[in-house]
Amino acid sequence: MQKRSSWLTIPDDSDFSLGNLPYGIFSRPQGVPGVGVAIGEYVIDLAMAYQKGLFADYPLAKNVFQSAVLNDFIAIGPSYWSFIRKVLQDQLCDRSSRLAQWASVLLVKQELVRLHLPLRIGNYTDFYSSREHAIQVGRLFRPERPLMPNWEHLPVAYHGRASSVVVSNTPIYRPRGQVCPHPSEGPVMQPTQELDYELELAFVVGKDSPLGAPVPVERAEEYMFGALLFNDWSARDLQRWEYQPLGPFTSKNFASTVSPWVVTMEALSACRTPAPVQSPLPLPYLTQAKRLGFDIHLFLSIQPSDEQAYPVAHTNASFLYWTVSQQVAHHTISGCNLQIGDLLATGTISGPEPGMEGCLLEATKGGTRAVPLRDGLVRRYLEDGDRVVFTGYFQGTEGRVGFGTAEGEVHPPFQLP
Amino acid sequence: MQKRSSWLTIPDDSDFSLGNLPYGIFSRPQGVPGVGVAIGEYVIDLAMAYQKGLFADYPLAKNVFQSAVLNDFIAIGPSYWSFIRKVLQDQLCDRSSRLAQWASVLLVKQELVRLHLPLRIGNYTDFYSSREHAIQVGRLFRPERPLMPNWEHLPVAYHGRASSVVVSNTPIYRPRGQVCPHPSEGPVMQPTQELDYELELAFVVGKDSPLGAPVPVERAEEYMFGALLFNDWSARDLQRWEYQPLGPFTSKNFASTVSPWVVTMEALSACRTPAPVQSPLPLPYLTQAKRLGFDIHLFLSIQPSDEQAYPVAHTNASFLYWTVSQQVAHHTISGCNLQIGDLLATGTISGPEPGMEGCLLEATKGGTRAVPLRDGLVRRYLEDGDRVVFTGYFQGTEGRVGFGTAEGEVHPPFQLP
């Protein structure tokens, strides 16, 4: 495809090129939240664009962009998503379009708006789909058996807490909980000493699936709307003590941070790449004719207070062993239903080489080897005041396609009453 | 308190006495769902009662009873809940009241209405708070270590799947999933051969708690609206293969059944009873001056197709080792927020004696000893066509206080496409 050009200036290093057009929820100062699309340094106000007739060729019963969440828009379905995308791309390249004509009211500088949690998230599931992560973490928790026997046969997952998913820049309060460093002395309750991040993507469900009916693996992507950056903050000392036998609970449920922008599956179609070969072969319900992952570069940095941000890891979503289609097929094989707005997170995305670890637990080998930020400044786990910043993008034919940032600053624990 | 009497005939064996007044969502034939209160054999139509001015002494901005879920009503807060309760009790005992006057339109026979899932459930957490259950099940999964070291120190829990919580009488399709009966041969995917129920109560959150702020154990009950009967259907063969290391997933996420009626904390106040003494003593954040449980009789029966219902177990909620206050305090110690409509289920409620097992896994010692239903009819696990019926009540000074039933029939698995 020839690269089109817009009448709007879009910086080359912007995550929000013509090929992206991710969705989010924004508000102007004193304004109410509504649906927006990021382009370059701007947000396109879709509720107002709807009123100005930009989308009149595909009439709806109501303006689904006048909403504090994307769910109603998503529910209209994929032909409408494609229609909106095409209208915006066409009009961004046509100096005589309505969008250009009304640019002064339809476009708002991103620096002037507030970005909100973009979804009503009914359910959030966290997978464990990076083989590198599973092995390296498994070795720390269970040296004798890092990879459980089930891991290569199914995409292991657990149900996470939906209420505490927050948008980028929401403060993260250091969680308290039970830890048991000296088993003979019993547990104590204290603020976590091992606060960690987990670098993930979260896929957003775009279509309800009926209760009782498994989604076939070859149709699974029809149920996806797009993806976000996702930080599954974790308290490792709490996790170590509580996780047997029912899995992580307070060690994970205090917060998860998402990027404000959902990049659509249509935009992501330009970065598909073969997923790692699977051996042993999975069972037929997890077998795809063609297994595709996403060639998305993922970066994480730590910015201590009064310091610059120091890059800590650079990994890639293409390392993931299980595909999102396999995750959906497994999630629903029991008959579990999916709902619009649900999140299916990948689990920590690590890579095969040093510097590709998606969490500190891995990078520090369980806290035993500090990660250097600069001369004289290291981290084993996160300290109060640390800001953790995730970014991710791929370079498409029409420019960069990224998520903005998923970031959060660690605050001291809430005062107890 | 002297027992009041109503102008309405309330059968002695009804779960829905004057002392109960549980909330649910009902619809008349061709009608829209709205809030109702069960009394004897009737439902009181609260949306219409509001219109008729029964609650005019406490005006609201809108009729919160015109809703397909209880969440908006719950959000008004406990003084309003008490007000409604008092109005209904008074008017049910006053032959000249508006309720009596308008009885022909405000009261609908329960047999004529459809009952719906009463809540928008944002999050569902399942605890594991019966010591008897934890030991007996732990012995089957881990004979060498039935009770994990953490169990006596914290109320173990996991996040469950909210999307698949269904109201009583919703069909339960036998789930498929991976099982691995012969490790050397690898797993297979098939309909579960070990379908089980779990007899539980689920407490309904009545007040949001802010993200980051633990709820103190002595204030935890302020965050509760009421309780439901709860069946956490489980596929044991799937669970055995998948649960390490992140806990149950497809073995639980296919369905959970709730009773249509939420019994309020105010109604339940009449059945409080000291909870089992805890040894070792829990940490201070889990320590209550007075630990109270609920003396609620719980019954479960299995009704195979073309058969009567056979009683299988009779247990009591008072056996629970961890109180709901301790569950709330632990759930939020990390800063996890609670939201109105969230469910906190107790976990399977078993008792110390045979016949008190809240699930078949326990009653059959892992499927090794069949449970007799009648001569010549036994169950190890559930078969297609089996209907599982939970009931529960206590006898209050103003009559029986119960939940109605939480029941569901096992259907063959969905046809795969």
PDB file of C-alpha atoms in Angstrom, chain A residues 120-128 142 145 148-151 153-166 170-171 173-178 186-189 210-214 216 238-239 241-255 283 285-286 327 330-339 342-344 413-417, chain B residues 120-128 142 145 148-151 153-166 170-171 173-178 186-189 210-214 216 238-239 241-255 283 285-286 327 330-339 342-344 413-417:
ATOM      1  CA  ARG A 120     -16.412  -1.496  31.687  1.00  0.00           C
ATOM      2  CA  ILE A 121     -14.473  -4.664  32.452  1.00  0.00           C
ATOM      3  CA  GLY A 122     -16.809  -7.423  33.541  1.00  0.00           C
ATOM      4  CA  ASN A 123     -14.146 -10.057  33.855  1.00  0.00           C
ATOM      5  CA  TYR A 124     -10.390 -10.146  33.667  1.00  0.00           C
ATOM      6  CA  THR A 125      -8.417 -13.310  33.011  1.00  0.00           C
ATOM      7  CA  ASP A 126      -4.662 -13.529  33.239  1.00  0.00           C
ATOM      8  CA  PHE A 127      -2.854 -16.185  31.241  1.00  0.00           C
ATOM      9  CA  TYR A 128       0.672 -17.439  31.722  1.00  0.00           C
ATOM     10  CA  ARG A 142       9.602 -24.748  42.499  1.00  0.00           C
ATOM     11  CA  ARG A 145       9.772 -28.690  38.736  1.00  0.00           C
ATOM     12  CA  MET A 148       4.234 -27.955  35.548  1.00  0.00           C
ATOM     13  CA  PRO A 149       3.212 -31.010  33.488  1.00  0.00           C
ATOM     14  CA  ASN A 150       0.106 -29.190  32.222  1.00  0.00           C
ATOM     15  CA  TRP A 151       1.933 -26.101  30.922  1.00  0.00           C
ATOM     16  CA  HIS A 153      -0.711 -28.817  26.963  1.00  0.00           C
ATOM     17  CA  LEU A 154      -2.924 -25.868  27.811  1.00  0.00           C
ATOM     18  CA  PRO A 155      -2.655 -22.109  28.245  1.00  0.00           C
ATOM     19  CA  VAL A 156      -2.611 -21.907  32.046  1.00  0.00           C
ATOM     20  CA  ALA A 157      -4.655 -19.015  33.432  1.00  0.00           C
ATOM     21  CA  TYR A 158      -6.436 -17.690  36.470  1.00  0.00           C
ATOM     22  CA  HIS A 159      -9.295 -15.287  36.991  1.00  0.00           C
ATOM     23  CA  GLY A 160      -8.036 -11.878  38.079  1.00  0.00           C
ATOM     24  CA  ARG A 161      -9.769  -9.031  39.865  1.00  0.00           C
ATOM     25  CA  ALA A 162     -11.670  -6.704  37.528  1.00  0.00           C
ATOM     26  CA  SER A 163     -12.561  -3.956  40.033  1.00  0.00           C
ATOM     27  CA  SER A 164      -8.972  -2.849  40.512  1.00  0.00           C
ATOM     28  CA  VAL A 165      -8.011  -2.440  36.851  1.00  0.00           C
ATOM     29  CA  VAL A 166      -7.060   1.226  36.530  1.00  0.00           C
ATOM     30  CA  THR A 170      -3.469   6.092  38.570  1.00  0.00           C
ATOM     31  CA  PRO A 171      -1.390   5.972  41.794  1.00  0.00           C
ATOM     32  CA  TYR A 173      -0.469   2.170  46.760  1.00  0.00           C
ATOM     33  CA  ARG A 174       2.005  -0.338  48.091  1.00  0.00           C
ATOM     34  CA  PRO A 175      -0.189  -3.234  49.231  1.00  0.00           C
ATOM     35  CA  ARG A 176      -0.125  -4.812  52.651  1.00  0.00           C
ATOM     36  CA  GLY A 177      -0.606  -8.470  53.242  1.00  0.00           C
ATOM     37  CA  GLN A 178       0.571 -11.610  54.947  1.00  0.00           C
ATOM     38  CA  GLY A 186       4.420 -17.819  61.654  1.00  0.00           C
ATOM     39  CA  PRO A 187       3.243 -15.095  59.297  1.00  0.00           C
ATOM     40  CA  VAL A 188       3.262 -11.328  59.777  1.00  0.00           C
ATOM     41  CA  MET A 189       1.193  -8.621  58.102  1.00  0.00           C
ATOM     42  CA  PRO A 210     -23.145 -17.734  24.792  1.00  0.00           C
ATOM     43  CA  LEU A 211     -22.876 -19.656  28.052  1.00  0.00           C
ATOM     44  CA  GLY A 212     -22.316 -23.343  27.367  1.00  0.00           C
ATOM     45  CA  ALA A 213     -20.888 -22.955  23.853  1.00  0.00           C
ATOM     46  CA  PRO A 214     -17.131 -23.319  23.310  1.00  0.00           C
ATOM     47  CA  PRO A 216     -13.769 -22.861  18.095  1.00  0.00           C
ATOM     48  CA  LEU A 238       2.459 -12.169  49.556  1.00  0.00           C
ATOM     49  CA  GLN A 239       2.188 -14.477  46.549  1.00  0.00           C
ATOM     50  CA  TRP A 241       2.763 -17.435  51.120  1.00  0.00           C
ATOM     51  CA  GLU A 242      -0.799 -17.407  49.798  1.00  0.00           C
ATOM     52  CA  TYR A 243      -0.766 -19.067  46.378  1.00  0.00           C
ATOM     53  CA  GLN A 244      -1.194 -22.688  47.436  1.00  0.00           C
ATOM     54  CA  PRO A 245      -3.605 -24.278  46.569  1.00  0.00           C
ATOM     55  CA  LEU A 246      -5.977 -21.817  44.869  1.00  0.00           C
ATOM     56  CA  GLY A 247      -3.589 -19.370  43.208  1.00  0.00           C
ATOM     57  CA  PRO A 248      -2.687 -15.695  43.706  1.00  0.00           C
ATOM     58  CA  PHE A 249      -5.208 -13.460  45.500  1.00  0.00           C
ATOM     59  CA  THR A 250      -4.129 -10.405  47.543  1.00  0.00           C
ATOM     60  CA  SER A 251      -0.735 -10.534  45.819  1.00  0.00           C
ATOM     61  CA  LYS A 252      -2.402  -9.436  42.576  1.00  0.00           C
ATOM     62  CA  ASN A 253      -5.814  -7.960  43.330  1.00  0.00           C
ATOM     63  CA  PHE A 254      -4.695  -4.517  44.540  1.00  0.00           C
ATOM     64  CA  ALA A 255      -4.187  -2.999  41.067  1.00  0.00           C
ATOM     65  CA  LEU A 283      -4.936 -31.233  21.381  1.00  0.00           C
ATOM     66  CA  TYR A 285      -9.363 -27.996  20.062  1.00  0.00           C
ATOM     67  CA  LEU A 286      -6.179 -25.919  20.390  1.00  0.00           C
ATOM     68  CA  GLN A 327      -6.406 -18.758  24.895  1.00  0.00           C
ATOM     69  CA  HIS A 330      -9.295 -22.948  26.072  1.00  0.00           C
ATOM     70  CA  HIS A 331     -11.123 -20.328  28.146  1.00  0.00           C
ATOM     71  CA  THR A 332     -14.444 -21.309  26.578  1.00  0.00           C
ATOM     72  CA  ILE A 333     -13.946 -25.068  26.136  1.00  0.00           C
ATOM     73  CA  SER A 334     -15.793 -25.503  29.439  1.00  0.00           C
ATOM     74  CA  GLY A 335     -18.691 -23.414  28.171  1.00  0.00           C
ATOM     75  CA  CYS A 336     -17.555 -20.274  29.996  1.00  0.00           C
ATOM     76  CA  ASN A 337     -19.055 -17.234  28.281  1.00  0.00           C
ATOM     77  CA  LEU A 338     -17.134 -14.151  27.171  1.00  0.00           C
ATOM     78  CA  GLN A 339     -18.592 -10.658  27.438  1.00  0.00           C
ATOM     79  CA  ASP A 342     -13.604  -8.622  29.224  1.00  0.00           C
ATOM     80  CA  LEU A 343      -9.825  -8.633  29.312  1.00  0.00           C
ATOM     81  CA  LEU A 344      -7.679 -11.616  28.408  1.00  0.00           C
ATOM     82  CA  PRO A 413       0.725   2.266  51.701  1.00  0.00           C
ATOM     83  CA  PHE A 414      -2.533   3.864  52.760  1.00  0.00           C
ATOM     84  CA  GLN A 415      -2.592   4.906  56.390  1.00  0.00           C
ATOM     85  CA  LEU A 416      -4.556   2.331  58.374  1.00  0.00           C
ATOM     86  CA  PRO A 417      -7.389   3.798  60.449  1.00  0.00           C
TER      87      PRO A 417
ATOM     88  CA  ARG B 120     -24.985  -7.054  38.181  1.00  0.00           C
ATOM     89  CA  ILE B 121     -22.013  -8.950  39.582  1.00  0.00           C
ATOM     90  CA  GLY B 122     -18.798  -7.097  38.876  1.00  0.00           C
ATOM     91  CA  ASN B 123     -16.574  -9.508  40.714  1.00  0.00           C
ATOM     92  CA  TYR B 124     -16.997 -12.856  42.358  1.00  0.00           C
ATOM     93  CA  THR B 125     -14.587 -14.223  44.946  1.00  0.00           C
ATOM     94  CA  ASP B 126     -14.726 -17.731  46.310  1.00  0.00           C
ATOM     95  CA  PHE B 127     -13.283 -18.431  49.733  1.00  0.00           C
ATOM     96  CA  TYR B 128     -12.357 -21.780  51.223  1.00  0.00           C
ATOM     97  CA  ARG B 142      -2.493 -33.854  48.706  1.00  0.00           C
ATOM     98  CA  ARG B 145      -0.380 -32.276  53.462  1.00  0.00           C
ATOM     99  CA  MET B 148      -1.656 -25.972  53.651  1.00  0.00           C
ATOM    100  CA  PRO B 149       0.451 -24.033  56.186  1.00  0.00           C
ATOM    101  CA  ASN B 150      -1.354 -20.788  55.289  1.00  0.00           C
ATOM    102  CA  TRP B 151      -4.882 -22.120  55.839  1.00  0.00           C
ATOM    103  CA  HIS B 153      -3.649 -17.959  59.191  1.00  0.00           C
ATOM    104  CA  LEU B 154      -5.752 -16.439  56.437  1.00  0.00           C
ATOM    105  CA  PRO B 155      -9.062 -17.077  54.681  1.00  0.00           C
ATOM    106  CA  VAL B 156      -7.770 -18.648  51.467  1.00  0.00           C
ATOM    107  CA  ALA B 157      -9.639 -17.505  48.357  1.00  0.00           C
ATOM    108  CA  TYR B 158      -9.466 -17.173  44.610  1.00  0.00           C
ATOM    109  CA  HIS B 159     -11.134 -14.899  42.104  1.00  0.00           C
ATOM    110  CA  GLY B 160     -13.961 -16.689  40.319  1.00  0.00           C
ATOM    111  CA  ARG B 161     -15.680 -15.979  37.018  1.00  0.00           C
ATOM    112  CA  ALA B 162     -18.501 -13.438  37.284  1.00  0.00           C
ATOM    113  CA  SER B 163     -19.938 -13.776  33.761  1.00  0.00           C
ATOM    114  CA  SER B 164     -21.172 -17.312  34.306  1.00  0.00           C
ATOM    115  CA  VAL B 165     -23.073 -16.751  37.554  1.00  0.00           C
ATOM    116  CA  VAL B 166     -26.658 -17.700  36.723  1.00  0.00           C
ATOM    117  CA  THR B 170     -30.724 -22.080  34.465  1.00  0.00           C
ATOM    118  CA  PRO B 171     -29.602 -25.271  32.652  1.00  0.00           C
ATOM    119  CA  TYR B 173     -24.302 -27.887  30.420  1.00  0.00           C
ATOM    120  CA  ARG B 174     -21.768 -30.537  31.286  1.00  0.00           C
ATOM    121  CA  PRO B 175     -18.429 -28.829  30.651  1.00  0.00           C
ATOM    122  CA  ARG B 176     -15.656 -30.161  28.476  1.00  0.00           C
ATOM    123  CA  GLY B 177     -12.026 -29.747  29.274  1.00  0.00           C
ATOM    124  CA  GLN B 178      -8.628 -31.334  29.577  1.00  0.00           C
ATOM    125  CA  GLY B 186      -0.791 -37.194  27.997  1.00  0.00           C
ATOM    126  CA  PRO B 187      -4.065 -35.320  28.408  1.00  0.00           C
ATOM    127  CA  VAL B 188      -7.315 -35.746  26.499  1.00  0.00           C
ATOM    128  CA  MET B 189     -10.207 -33.331  26.002  1.00  0.00           C
ATOM    129  CA  PRO B 210     -12.064   2.790  47.801  1.00  0.00           C
ATOM    130  CA  LEU B 211      -9.065   1.352  45.972  1.00  0.00           C
ATOM    131  CA  GLY B 212      -6.024   1.332  48.241  1.00  0.00           C
ATOM    132  CA  ALA B 213      -7.918   1.402  51.549  1.00  0.00           C
ATOM    133  CA  PRO B 214      -8.230  -1.787  53.620  1.00  0.00           C
ATOM    134  CA  PRO B 216     -11.060  -2.800  59.071  1.00  0.00           C
ATOM    135  CA  LEU B 238     -10.428 -30.867  35.008  1.00  0.00           C
ATOM    136  CA  GLN B 239      -9.461 -29.280  38.322  1.00  0.00           C
ATOM    137  CA  TRP B 241      -5.052 -31.471  35.936  1.00  0.00           C
ATOM    138  CA  GLU B 242      -5.186 -27.685  35.641  1.00  0.00           C
ATOM    139  CA  TYR B 243      -5.005 -26.245  39.155  1.00  0.00           C
ATOM    140  CA  GLN B 244      -1.229 -26.068  39.563  1.00  0.00           C
ATOM    141  CA  PRO B 245       0.157 -23.436  39.982  1.00  0.00           C
ATOM    142  CA  LEU B 246      -2.484 -20.721  39.483  1.00  0.00           C
ATOM    143  CA  GLY B 247      -5.639 -22.381  40.808  1.00  0.00           C
ATOM    144  CA  PRO B 248      -8.904 -23.610  39.263  1.00  0.00           C
ATOM    145  CA  PHE B 249      -9.967 -22.158  35.906  1.00  0.00           C
ATOM    146  CA  THR B 250     -12.082 -24.138  33.400  1.00  0.00           C
ATOM    147  CA  SER B 251     -13.025 -26.542  36.199  1.00  0.00           C
ATOM    148  CA  LYS B 252     -15.091 -23.773  37.802  1.00  0.00           C
ATOM    149  CA  ASN B 253     -15.763 -21.045  35.259  1.00  0.00           C
ATOM    150  CA  PHE B 254     -18.561 -22.746  33.310  1.00  0.00           C
ATOM    151  CA  ALA B 255     -21.360 -21.900  35.770  1.00  0.00           C
ATOM    152  CA  LEU B 283      -3.129 -11.713  63.137  1.00  0.00           C
ATOM    153  CA  TYR B 285      -6.098  -7.317  61.208  1.00  0.00           C
ATOM    154  CA  LEU B 286      -8.228 -10.486  61.346  1.00  0.00           C
ATOM    155  CA  GLN B 327     -12.994 -12.491  54.644  1.00  0.00           C
ATOM    156  CA  HIS B 330      -8.375 -10.083  54.229  1.00  0.00           C
ATOM    157  CA  HIS B 331      -9.756  -9.389  50.748  1.00  0.00           C
ATOM    158  CA  THR B 332      -9.097  -5.676  51.141  1.00  0.00           C
ATOM    159  CA  ILE B 333      -5.892  -5.734  53.217  1.00  0.00           C
ATOM    160  CA  SER B 334      -3.998  -5.349  49.933  1.00  0.00           C
ATOM    161  CA  GLY B 335      -6.063  -2.307  49.019  1.00  0.00           C
ATOM    162  CA  CYS B 336      -8.353  -4.254  46.684  1.00  0.00           C
ATOM    163  CA  ASN B 337     -11.627  -2.371  46.299  1.00  0.00           C
ATOM    164  CA  LEU B 338     -15.095  -3.854  46.737  1.00  0.00           C
ATOM    165  CA  GLN B 339     -18.016  -2.834  44.542  1.00  0.00           C
ATOM    166  CA  ASP B 342     -19.748  -8.224  44.185  1.00  0.00           C
ATOM    167  CA  LEU B 343     -20.143 -11.713  45.584  1.00  0.00           C
ATOM    168  CA  LEU B 344     -18.008 -13.151  48.373  1.00  0.00           C
ATOM    169  CA  PRO B 413     -22.596 -30.966  26.757  1.00  0.00           C
ATOM    170  CA  PHE B 414     -23.282 -28.497  23.972  1.00  0.00           C
ATOM    171  CA  GLN B 415     -22.820 -29.976  20.521  1.00  0.00           C
ATOM    172  CA  LEU B 416     -19.472 -28.822  19.143  1.00  0.00           C
ATOM    173  CA  PRO B 417     -19.687 -27.151  15.715  1.00  0.00           C
TER     174      PRO B 417
END
